[in-house]
Coordinates of C-alpha atoms in Angstrom, one line a residue:
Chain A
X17 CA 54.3 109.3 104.3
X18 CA 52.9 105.5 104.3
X19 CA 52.6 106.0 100.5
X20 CA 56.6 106.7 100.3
X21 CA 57.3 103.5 102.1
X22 CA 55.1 101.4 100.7
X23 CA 56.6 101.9 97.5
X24 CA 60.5 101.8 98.8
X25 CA 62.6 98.5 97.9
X26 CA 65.7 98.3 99.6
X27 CA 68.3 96.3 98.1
X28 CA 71.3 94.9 99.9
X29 CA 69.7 93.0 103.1
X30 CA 69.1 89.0 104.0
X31 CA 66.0 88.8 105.7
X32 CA 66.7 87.1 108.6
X33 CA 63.8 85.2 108.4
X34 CA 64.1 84.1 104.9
X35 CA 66.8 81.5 104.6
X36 CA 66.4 80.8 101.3
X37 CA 68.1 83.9 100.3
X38 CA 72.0 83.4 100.0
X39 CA 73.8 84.7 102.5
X40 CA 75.3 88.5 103.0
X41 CA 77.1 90.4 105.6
X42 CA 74.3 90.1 108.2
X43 CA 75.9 93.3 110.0
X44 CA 74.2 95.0 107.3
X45 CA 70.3 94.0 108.5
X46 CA 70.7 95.8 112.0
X47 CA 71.9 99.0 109.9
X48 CA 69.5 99.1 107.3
X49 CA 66.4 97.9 110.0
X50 CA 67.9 100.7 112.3
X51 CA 66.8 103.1 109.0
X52 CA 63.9 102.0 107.9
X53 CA 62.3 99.4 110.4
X54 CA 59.0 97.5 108.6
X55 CA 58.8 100.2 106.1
X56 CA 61.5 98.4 103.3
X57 CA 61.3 95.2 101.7
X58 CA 64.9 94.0 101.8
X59 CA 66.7 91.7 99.3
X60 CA 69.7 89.8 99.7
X61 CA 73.2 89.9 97.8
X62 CA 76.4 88.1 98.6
X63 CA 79.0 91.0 98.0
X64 CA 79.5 94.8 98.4
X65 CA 79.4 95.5 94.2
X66 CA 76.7 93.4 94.2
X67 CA 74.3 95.2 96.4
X68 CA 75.4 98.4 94.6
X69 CA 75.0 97.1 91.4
X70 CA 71.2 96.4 92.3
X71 CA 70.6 99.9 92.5
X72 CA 69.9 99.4 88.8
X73 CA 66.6 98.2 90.1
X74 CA 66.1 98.5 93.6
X75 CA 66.1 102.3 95.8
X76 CA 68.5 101.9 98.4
X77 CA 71.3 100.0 99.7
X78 CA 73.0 100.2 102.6
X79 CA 77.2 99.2 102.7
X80 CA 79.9 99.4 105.0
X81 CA 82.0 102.3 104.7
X82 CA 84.4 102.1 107.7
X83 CA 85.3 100.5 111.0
X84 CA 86.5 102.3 113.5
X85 CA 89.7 99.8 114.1
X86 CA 90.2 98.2 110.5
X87 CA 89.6 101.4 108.2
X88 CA 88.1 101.8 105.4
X89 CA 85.9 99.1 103.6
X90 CA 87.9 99.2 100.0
X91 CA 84.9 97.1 98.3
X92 CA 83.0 100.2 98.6
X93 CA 85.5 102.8 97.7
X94 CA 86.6 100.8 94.6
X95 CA 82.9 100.6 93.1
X96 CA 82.4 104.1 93.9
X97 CA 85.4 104.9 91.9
X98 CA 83.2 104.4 89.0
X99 CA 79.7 105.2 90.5
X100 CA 77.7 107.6 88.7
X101 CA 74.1 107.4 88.7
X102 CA 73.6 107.4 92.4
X103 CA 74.0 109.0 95.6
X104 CA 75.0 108.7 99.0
X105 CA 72.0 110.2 101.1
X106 CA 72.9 109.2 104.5
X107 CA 75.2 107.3 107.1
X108 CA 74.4 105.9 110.2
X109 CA 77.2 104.1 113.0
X110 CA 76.3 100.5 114.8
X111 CA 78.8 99.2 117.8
X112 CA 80.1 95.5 116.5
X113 CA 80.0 92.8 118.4
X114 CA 82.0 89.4 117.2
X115 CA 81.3 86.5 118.6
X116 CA 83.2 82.9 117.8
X117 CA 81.0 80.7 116.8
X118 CA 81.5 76.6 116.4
X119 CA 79.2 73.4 115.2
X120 CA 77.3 72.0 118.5
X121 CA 80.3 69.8 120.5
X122 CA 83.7 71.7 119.4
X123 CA 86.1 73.3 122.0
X124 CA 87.9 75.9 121.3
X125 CA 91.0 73.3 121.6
X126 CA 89.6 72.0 118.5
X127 CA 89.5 74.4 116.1
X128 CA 92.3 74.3 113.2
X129 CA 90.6 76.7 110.9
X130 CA 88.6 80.2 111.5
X131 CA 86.7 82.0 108.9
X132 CA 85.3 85.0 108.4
X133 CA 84.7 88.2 106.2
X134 CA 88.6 90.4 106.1
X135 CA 86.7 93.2 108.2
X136 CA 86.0 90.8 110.7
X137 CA 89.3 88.8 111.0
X138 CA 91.2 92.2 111.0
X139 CA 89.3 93.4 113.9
X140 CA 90.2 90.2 115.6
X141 CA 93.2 89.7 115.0
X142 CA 94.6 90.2 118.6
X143 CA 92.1 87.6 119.8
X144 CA 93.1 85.6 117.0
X145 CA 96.7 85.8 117.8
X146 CA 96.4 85.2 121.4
X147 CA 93.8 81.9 121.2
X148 CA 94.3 80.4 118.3
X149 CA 97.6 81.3 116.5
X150 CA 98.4 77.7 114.8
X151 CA 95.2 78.4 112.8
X152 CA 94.6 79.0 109.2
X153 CA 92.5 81.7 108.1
X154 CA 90.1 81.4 105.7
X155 CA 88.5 84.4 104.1
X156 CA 84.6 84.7 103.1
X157 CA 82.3 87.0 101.2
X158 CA 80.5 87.8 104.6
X159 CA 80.4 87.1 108.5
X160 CA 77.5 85.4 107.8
X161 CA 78.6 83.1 104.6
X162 CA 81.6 82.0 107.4
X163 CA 78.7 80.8 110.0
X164 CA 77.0 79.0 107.5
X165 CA 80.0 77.1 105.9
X166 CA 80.8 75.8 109.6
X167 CA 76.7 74.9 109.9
X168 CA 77.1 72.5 106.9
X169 CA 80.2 71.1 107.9
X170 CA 80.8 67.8 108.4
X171 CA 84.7 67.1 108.7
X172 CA 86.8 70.1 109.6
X173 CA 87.5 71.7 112.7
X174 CA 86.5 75.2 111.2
X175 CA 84.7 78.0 113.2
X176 CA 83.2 81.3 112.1
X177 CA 83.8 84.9 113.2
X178 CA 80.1 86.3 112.8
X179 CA 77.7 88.2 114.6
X180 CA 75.5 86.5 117.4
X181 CA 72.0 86.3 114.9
X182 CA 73.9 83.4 113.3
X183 CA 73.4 81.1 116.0
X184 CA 69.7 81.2 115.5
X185 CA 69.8 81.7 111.6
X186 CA 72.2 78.4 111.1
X187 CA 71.3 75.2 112.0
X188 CA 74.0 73.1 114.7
X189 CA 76.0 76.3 115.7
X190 CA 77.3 76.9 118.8
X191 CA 78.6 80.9 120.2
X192 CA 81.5 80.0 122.3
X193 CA 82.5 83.5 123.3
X194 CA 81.3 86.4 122.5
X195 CA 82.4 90.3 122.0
X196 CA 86.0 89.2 120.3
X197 CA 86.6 92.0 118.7
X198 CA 90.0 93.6 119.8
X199 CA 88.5 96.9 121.3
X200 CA 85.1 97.6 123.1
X201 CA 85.0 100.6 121.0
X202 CA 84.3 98.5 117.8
X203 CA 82.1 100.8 115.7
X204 CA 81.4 100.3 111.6
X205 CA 79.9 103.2 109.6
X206 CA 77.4 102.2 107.1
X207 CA 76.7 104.8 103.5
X208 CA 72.9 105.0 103.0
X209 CA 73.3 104.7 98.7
X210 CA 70.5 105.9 96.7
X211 CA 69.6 104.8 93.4
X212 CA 69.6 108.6 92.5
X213 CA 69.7 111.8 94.1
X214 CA 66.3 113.2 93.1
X215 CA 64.0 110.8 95.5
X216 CA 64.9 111.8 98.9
X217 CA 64.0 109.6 102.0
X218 CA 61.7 112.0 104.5
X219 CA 64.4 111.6 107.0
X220 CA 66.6 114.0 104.9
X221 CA 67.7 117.3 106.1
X222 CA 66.6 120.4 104.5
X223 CA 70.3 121.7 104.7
X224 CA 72.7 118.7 104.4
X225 CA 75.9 119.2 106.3
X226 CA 78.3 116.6 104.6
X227 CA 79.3 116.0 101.0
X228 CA 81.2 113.0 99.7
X229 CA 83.3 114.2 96.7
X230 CA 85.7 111.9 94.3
X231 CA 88.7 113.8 92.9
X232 CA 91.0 112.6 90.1
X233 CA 94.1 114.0 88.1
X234 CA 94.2 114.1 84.6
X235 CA 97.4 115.0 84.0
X236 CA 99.7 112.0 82.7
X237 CA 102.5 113.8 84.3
X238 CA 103.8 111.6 87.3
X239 CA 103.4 112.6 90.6
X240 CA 100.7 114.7 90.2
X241 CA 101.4 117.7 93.4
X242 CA 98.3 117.3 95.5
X243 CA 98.7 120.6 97.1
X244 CA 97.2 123.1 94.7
X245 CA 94.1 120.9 94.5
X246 CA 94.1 120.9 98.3
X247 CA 94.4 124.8 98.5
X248 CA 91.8 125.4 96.7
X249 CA 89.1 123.6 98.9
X250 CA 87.8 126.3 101.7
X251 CA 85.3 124.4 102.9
X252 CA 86.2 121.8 106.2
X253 CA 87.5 118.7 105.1
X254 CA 87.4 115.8 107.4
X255 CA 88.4 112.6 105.9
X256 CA 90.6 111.8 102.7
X257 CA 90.7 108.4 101.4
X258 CA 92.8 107.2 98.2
X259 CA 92.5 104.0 96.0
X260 CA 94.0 103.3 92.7
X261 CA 92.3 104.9 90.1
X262 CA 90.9 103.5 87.3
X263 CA 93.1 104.8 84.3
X264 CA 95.6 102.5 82.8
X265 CA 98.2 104.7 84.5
X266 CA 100.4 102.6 87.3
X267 CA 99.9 104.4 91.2
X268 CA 97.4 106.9 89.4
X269 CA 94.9 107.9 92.5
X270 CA 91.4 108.9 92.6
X271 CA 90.9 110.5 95.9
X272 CA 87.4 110.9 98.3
X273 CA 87.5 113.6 100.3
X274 CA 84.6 114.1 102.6
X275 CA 83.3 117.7 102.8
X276 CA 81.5 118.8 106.1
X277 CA 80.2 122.4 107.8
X278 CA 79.5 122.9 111.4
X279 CA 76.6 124.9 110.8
X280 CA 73.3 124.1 108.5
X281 CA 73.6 127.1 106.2
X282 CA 72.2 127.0 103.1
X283 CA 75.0 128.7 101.2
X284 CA 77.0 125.5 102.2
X285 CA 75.9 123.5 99.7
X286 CA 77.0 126.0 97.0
X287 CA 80.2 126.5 98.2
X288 CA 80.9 122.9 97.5
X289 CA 79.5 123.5 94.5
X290 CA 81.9 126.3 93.6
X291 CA 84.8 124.1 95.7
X292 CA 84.0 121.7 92.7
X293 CA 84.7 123.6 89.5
X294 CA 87.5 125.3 91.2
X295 CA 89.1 121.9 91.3
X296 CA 88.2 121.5 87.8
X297 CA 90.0 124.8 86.8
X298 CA 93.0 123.7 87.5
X299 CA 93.3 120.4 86.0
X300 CA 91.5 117.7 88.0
X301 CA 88.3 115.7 87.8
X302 CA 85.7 116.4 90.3
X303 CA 82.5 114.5 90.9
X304 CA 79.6 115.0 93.8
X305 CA 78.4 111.6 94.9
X306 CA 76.7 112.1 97.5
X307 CA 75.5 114.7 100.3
X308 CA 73.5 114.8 103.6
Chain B
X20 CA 132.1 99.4 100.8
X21 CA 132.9 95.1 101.3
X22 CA 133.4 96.2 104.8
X23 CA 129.8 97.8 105.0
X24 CA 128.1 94.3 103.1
X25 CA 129.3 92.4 104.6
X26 CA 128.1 93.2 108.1
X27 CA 124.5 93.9 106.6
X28 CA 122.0 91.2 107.6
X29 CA 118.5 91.7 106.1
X30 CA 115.0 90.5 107.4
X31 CA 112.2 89.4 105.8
X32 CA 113.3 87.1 103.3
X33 CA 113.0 83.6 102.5
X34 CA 116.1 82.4 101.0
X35 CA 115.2 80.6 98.1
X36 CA 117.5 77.7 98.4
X37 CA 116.8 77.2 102.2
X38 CA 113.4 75.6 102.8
X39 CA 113.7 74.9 105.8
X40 CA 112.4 78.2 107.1
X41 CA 108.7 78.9 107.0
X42 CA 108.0 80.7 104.1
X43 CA 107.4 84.4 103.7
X44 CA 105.9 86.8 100.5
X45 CA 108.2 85.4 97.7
X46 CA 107.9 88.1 96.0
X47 CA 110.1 90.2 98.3
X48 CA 113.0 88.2 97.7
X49 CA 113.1 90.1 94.2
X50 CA 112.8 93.2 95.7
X51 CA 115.0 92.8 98.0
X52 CA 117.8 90.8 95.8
X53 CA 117.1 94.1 93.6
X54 CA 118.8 96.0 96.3
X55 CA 121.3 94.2 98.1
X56 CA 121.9 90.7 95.1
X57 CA 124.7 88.7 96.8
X58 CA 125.7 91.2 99.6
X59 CA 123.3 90.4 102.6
X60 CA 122.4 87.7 104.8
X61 CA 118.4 87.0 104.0
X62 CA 116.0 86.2 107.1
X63 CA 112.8 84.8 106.6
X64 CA 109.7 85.9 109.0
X65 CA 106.2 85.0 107.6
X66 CA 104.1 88.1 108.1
X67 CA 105.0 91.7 107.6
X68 CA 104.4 92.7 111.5
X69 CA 107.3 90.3 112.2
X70 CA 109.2 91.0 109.2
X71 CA 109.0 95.0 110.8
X72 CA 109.4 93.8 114.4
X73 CA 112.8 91.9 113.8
X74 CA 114.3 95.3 113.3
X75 CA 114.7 95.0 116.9
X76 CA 117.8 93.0 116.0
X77 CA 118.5 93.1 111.8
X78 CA 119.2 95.8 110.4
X79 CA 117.2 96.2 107.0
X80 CA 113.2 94.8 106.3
X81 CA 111.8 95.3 102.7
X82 CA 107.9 95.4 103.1
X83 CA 105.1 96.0 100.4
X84 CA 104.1 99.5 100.4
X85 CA 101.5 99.3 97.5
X86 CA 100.1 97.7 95.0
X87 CA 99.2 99.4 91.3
X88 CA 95.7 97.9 91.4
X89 CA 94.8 97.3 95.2
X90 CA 96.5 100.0 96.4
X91 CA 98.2 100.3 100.0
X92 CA 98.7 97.5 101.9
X93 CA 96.9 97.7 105.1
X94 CA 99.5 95.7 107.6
X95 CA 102.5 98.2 106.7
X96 CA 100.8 101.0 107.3
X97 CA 99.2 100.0 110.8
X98 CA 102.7 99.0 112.1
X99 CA 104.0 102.3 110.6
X100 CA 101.4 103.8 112.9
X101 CA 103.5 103.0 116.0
X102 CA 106.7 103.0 114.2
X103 CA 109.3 104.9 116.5
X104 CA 113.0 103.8 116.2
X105 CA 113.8 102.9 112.8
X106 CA 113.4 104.9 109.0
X107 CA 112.2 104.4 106.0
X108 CA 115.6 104.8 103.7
X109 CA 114.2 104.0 100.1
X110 CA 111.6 102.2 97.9
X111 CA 111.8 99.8 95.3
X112 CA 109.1 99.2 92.6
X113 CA 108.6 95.5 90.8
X114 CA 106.3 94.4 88.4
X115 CA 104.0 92.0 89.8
X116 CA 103.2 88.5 87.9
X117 CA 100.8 86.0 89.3
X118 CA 100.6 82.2 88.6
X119 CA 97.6 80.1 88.9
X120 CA 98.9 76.9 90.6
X121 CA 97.8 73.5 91.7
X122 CA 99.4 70.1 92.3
X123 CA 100.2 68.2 89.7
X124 CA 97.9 66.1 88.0
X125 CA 94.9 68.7 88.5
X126 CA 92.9 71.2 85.9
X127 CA 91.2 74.4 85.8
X128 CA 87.9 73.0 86.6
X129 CA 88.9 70.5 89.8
X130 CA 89.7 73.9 91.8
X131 CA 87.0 74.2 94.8
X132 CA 89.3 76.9 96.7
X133 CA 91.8 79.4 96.1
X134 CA 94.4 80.5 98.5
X135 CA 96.5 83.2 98.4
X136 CA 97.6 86.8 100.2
X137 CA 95.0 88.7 99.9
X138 CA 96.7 91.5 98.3
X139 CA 97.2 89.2 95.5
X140 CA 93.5 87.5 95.8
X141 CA 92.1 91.3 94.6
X142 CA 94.8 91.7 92.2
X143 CA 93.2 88.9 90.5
X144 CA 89.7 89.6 91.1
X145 CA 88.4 89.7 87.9
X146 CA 90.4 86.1 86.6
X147 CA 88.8 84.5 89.8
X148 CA 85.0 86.0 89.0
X149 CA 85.3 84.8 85.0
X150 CA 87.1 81.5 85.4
X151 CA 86.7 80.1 89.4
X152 CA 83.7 82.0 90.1
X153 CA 82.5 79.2 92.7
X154 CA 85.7 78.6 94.3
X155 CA 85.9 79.3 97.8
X156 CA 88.6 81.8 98.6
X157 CA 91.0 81.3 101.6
X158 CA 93.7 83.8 102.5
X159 CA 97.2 83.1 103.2
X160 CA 99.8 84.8 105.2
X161 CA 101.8 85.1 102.1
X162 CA 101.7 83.9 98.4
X163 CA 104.5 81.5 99.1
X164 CA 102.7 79.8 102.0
X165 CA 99.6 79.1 99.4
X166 CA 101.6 77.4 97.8
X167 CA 103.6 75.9 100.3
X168 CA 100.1 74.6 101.6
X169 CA 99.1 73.2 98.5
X170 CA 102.3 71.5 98.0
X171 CA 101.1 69.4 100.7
X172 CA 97.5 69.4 100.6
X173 CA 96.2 65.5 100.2
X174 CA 92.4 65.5 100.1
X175 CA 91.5 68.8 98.6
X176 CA 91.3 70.3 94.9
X177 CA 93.0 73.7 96.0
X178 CA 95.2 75.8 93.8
X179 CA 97.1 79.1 94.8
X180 CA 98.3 82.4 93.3
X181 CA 101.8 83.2 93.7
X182 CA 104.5 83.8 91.7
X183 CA 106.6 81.3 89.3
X184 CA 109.2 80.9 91.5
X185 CA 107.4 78.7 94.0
X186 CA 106.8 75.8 91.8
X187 CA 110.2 75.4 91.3
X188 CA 111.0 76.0 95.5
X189 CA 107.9 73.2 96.7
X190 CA 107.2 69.8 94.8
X191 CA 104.5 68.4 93.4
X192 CA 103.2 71.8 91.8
X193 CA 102.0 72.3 87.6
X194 CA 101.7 76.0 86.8
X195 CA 98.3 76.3 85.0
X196 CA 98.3 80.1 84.3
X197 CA 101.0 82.6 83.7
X198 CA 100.1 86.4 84.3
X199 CA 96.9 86.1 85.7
X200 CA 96.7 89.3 87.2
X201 CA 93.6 91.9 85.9
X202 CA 95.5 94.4 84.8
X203 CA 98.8 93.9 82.9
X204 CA 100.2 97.0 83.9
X205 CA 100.6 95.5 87.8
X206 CA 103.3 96.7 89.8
X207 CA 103.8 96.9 93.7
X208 CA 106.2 99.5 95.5
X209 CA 108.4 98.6 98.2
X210 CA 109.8 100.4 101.4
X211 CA 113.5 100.0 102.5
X212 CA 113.2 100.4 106.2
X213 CA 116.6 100.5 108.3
X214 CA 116.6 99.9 112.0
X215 CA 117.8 103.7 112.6
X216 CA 118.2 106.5 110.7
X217 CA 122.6 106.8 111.4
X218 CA 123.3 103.7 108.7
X219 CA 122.8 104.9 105.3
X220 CA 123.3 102.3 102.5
X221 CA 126.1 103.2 100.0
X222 CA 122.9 104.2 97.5
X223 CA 121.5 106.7 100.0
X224 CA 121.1 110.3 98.2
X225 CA 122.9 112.7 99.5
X226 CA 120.0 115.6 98.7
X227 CA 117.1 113.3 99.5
X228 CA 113.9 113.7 97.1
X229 CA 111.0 111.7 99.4
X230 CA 109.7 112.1 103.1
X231 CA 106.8 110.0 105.1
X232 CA 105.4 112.1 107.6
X233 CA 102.7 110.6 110.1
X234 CA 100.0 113.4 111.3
X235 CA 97.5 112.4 114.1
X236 CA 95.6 115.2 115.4
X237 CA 95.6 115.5 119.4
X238 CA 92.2 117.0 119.8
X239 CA 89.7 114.9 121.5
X240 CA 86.6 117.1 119.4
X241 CA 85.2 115.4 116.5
X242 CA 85.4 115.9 113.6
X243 CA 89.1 117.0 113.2
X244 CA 88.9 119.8 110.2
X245 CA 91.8 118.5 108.2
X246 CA 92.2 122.2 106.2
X247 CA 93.9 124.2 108.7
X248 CA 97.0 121.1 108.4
X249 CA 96.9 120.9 104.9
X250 CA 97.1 124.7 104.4
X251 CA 100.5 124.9 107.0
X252 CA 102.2 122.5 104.6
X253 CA 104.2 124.3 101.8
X254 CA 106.1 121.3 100.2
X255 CA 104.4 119.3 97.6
X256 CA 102.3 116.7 98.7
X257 CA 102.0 113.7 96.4
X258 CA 100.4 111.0 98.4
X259 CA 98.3 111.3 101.1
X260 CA 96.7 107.9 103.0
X261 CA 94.6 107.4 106.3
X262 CA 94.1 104.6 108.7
X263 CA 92.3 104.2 112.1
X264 CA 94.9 106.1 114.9
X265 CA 96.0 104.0 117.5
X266 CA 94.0 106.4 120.3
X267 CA 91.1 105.0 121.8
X268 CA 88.5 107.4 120.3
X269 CA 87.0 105.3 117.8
X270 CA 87.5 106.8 114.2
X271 CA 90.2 109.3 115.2
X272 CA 93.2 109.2 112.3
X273 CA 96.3 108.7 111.5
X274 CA 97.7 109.9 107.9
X275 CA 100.6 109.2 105.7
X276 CA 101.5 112.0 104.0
X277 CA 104.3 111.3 101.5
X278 CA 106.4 115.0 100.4
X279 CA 108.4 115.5 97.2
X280 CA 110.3 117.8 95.5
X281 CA 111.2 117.9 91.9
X282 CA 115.1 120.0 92.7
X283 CA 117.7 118.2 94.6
X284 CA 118.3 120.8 96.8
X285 CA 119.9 120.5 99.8
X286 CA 117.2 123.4 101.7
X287 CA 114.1 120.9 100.6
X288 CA 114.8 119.0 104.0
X289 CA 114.8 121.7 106.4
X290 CA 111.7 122.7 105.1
X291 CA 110.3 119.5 105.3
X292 CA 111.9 120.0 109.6
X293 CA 109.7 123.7 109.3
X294 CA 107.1 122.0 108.0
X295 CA 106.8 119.6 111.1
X296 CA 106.9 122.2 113.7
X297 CA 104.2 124.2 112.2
X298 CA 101.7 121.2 111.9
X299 CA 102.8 120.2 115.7
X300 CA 102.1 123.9 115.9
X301 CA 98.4 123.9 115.6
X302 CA 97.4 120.9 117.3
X303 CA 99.0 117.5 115.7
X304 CA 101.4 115.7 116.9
X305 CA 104.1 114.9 113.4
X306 CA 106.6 112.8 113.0
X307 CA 108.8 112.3 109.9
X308 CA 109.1 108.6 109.5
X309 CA 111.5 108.4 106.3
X310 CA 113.4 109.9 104.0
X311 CA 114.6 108.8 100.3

């Protein structure tokens, strides 16, 4: 088993203690530590397609998929739109905390200008609207890029929407409140990605119980009638997302429809299987990209 | 028909040659002036919550439904979660051009931050990466207020995206780049939403062709097996979308599900009514939200 991790690189993650990395969603370091602890040496990247992209070289990453107040993440569904190499092998769900977060001194009288990662400032927005509704918004790459901009600050009246391991990674920051978010019940749910689907991590099931699958029309023909391609799925389905798809077509959809069975039967996984070239039959793409 | 213009007052839009409201998505002033040109009185409100909230007392909003490359916007859909009183009556669809913009005087490479909506910050994700790829990103309320907000900026080298029309409507503004959207083929679609469902505009189809219905399953089990809905509905289905439900059990859903039918007939909308009562039938509570 120490053999496996020893050789596992996981891409995706700032290392808390390594500030000489540039700065990514530092959400992302409690998931991926909650999966593989010490075992993963973790690497930091700035942006959702740019933590998947590393997959080119790296084993793992780990992305936000959705929160349980502001949706679906659509950086992730729009790169997996075109992903094809990899695999989703996992998921796991953290509760969020927010916290507002100023340089040493400021009130919360004083602020003119918060910024934070969209995920972030849509799950605050009440708060936002309630506290501070004269201020501008200011959209980052990540929660943590926000805290850091308001570290190096020297002239504006800016604060950061990040989580509470900011305060000790960035110099000169100060939490003012914490647990912002508009709900308690603020939960995100992270995709475990694998650089392929032949290395498996030991923690994954012998029968998997939940298949991501990306469906797209082919026909040119405008609207394209979604409900034979939805009568011919007889497996559960328990989540559907659309994005725009990537043809040249105006409001063309690619659709992810997430596959799941109450029981760990073997003959599952084949009736996905099946589920997928009867959606080819009758005229639609159909991809696997990931189970567990 | 004067009769019924003239006592029509529309929300939502900034009136170009009125600057003294706060500004609002310019774009919807084409959309709207597409439907109603000389005929209404135009409101301005400067998000699309208030734009859909002042149907407490207008009687027409126009809101961005989605875009060809980003795909739905998120803020019409989560009011539409709790919409109750009013209907959806038509849509609209515009092709989008974006303008790179900046106060006079400035170039390409003086830009340090880019403001805009950011509906039309991803619509323009690929211009920023290639030509601005260290410019910090801030988003705006609207496109109009970017530039609005660059009209007065002093100190700072920003630039916005919005459309042509602002450089004419705020001073000091150069246009720098025409058409800077990724793909050429951008176009967004627009609802018509009245404040009830009695007033019908002139235009209104007599054998409607379009419904919005909203499904959110009651059960308090999770996960909700979509299958058994989708296999009760028998009219085609040619969009389908899905955002966080407004019920405390974190990621319970809400869908959009948007029904066509290629005939005009006049039976299409009772079975659209048959079709409500047999998803309330198994366990979702359904509410038809528009039809066009």
């Amino acid at each position: 088993m120490l053999d496996f991790w020893d050789r596992l690189e996981l891409t995706l993650i700032r290392q808390v203690t390594h500030l000489d990395y540039p700065c990514t969603l530092i959400i992302y370091v409690k998931a991926a530590y909650e999966i593989f602890k010490d075992a993963a040496i973790y690497y930091a990247k700035t942006t959702i397609p740019d933590t998947l992209e590393s997959l080119d070289n790296l084993d793992y990453a780990v992305v936000p998929r959705e929160n349980s107040i502001f949706g679906p993440v659509i950086e992730t569904f729009d790169w997996l739109r075109s992903f094809e190499k990899g695999s989703i092998q996992g998921e796991i769900v953290l509760k969020i905390q927010h916290c507002l977060v100023v340089r040493k001194g400021m009130h919360l009288e004083d602020i003119e200008c918060i910024m934070s990662h969209e995920q972030a400032l849509g799950q605050c927005r009440k708060f936002i609207a309630k506290n501070l509704p004269n201020s501008a918004i200011s959209k980052t790459t990540s929660t943590a890029a926000a805290a850091e901009t308001v570290s190096r600050s020297t002239t504006l009246n800016v604060a950061a929407i990040c989580s509470k391991v900011c305060v000790t990674m960035f110099e000169g920051l100060d939490l003012i409140k914490e647990g912002i978010q508009d709900e308690d019940s603020n939960y995100t749910r992270f995709f475990l990605v694998g650089k392929d689907s032949q290395h498996k991590l030991p923690t994954y099931p012998v029968h998997p119980t939940h298949a991501l699958i990306r469906v797209t029309p082919t026909s040119l023909e405008m609207p394209v009638n979604l409900l034979a391609l939805l009568k011919t799925i007889d497996v559960p389905i328990i989540r559907i997302d659309r994005r725009p798809s990537l043809s040249s077509l105006p409001f063309s959809d690619t659709y992810f429809l997430e596959l799941n069975t109450s029981s760990d039967s073997p003959s599952w996984s084949q009736q996905v299987e099946r589920t997928l070239w009867k959606i080819r039959d009758i005229g639609f793409s159909a991809e696997k990209i990931g189970t567990w």
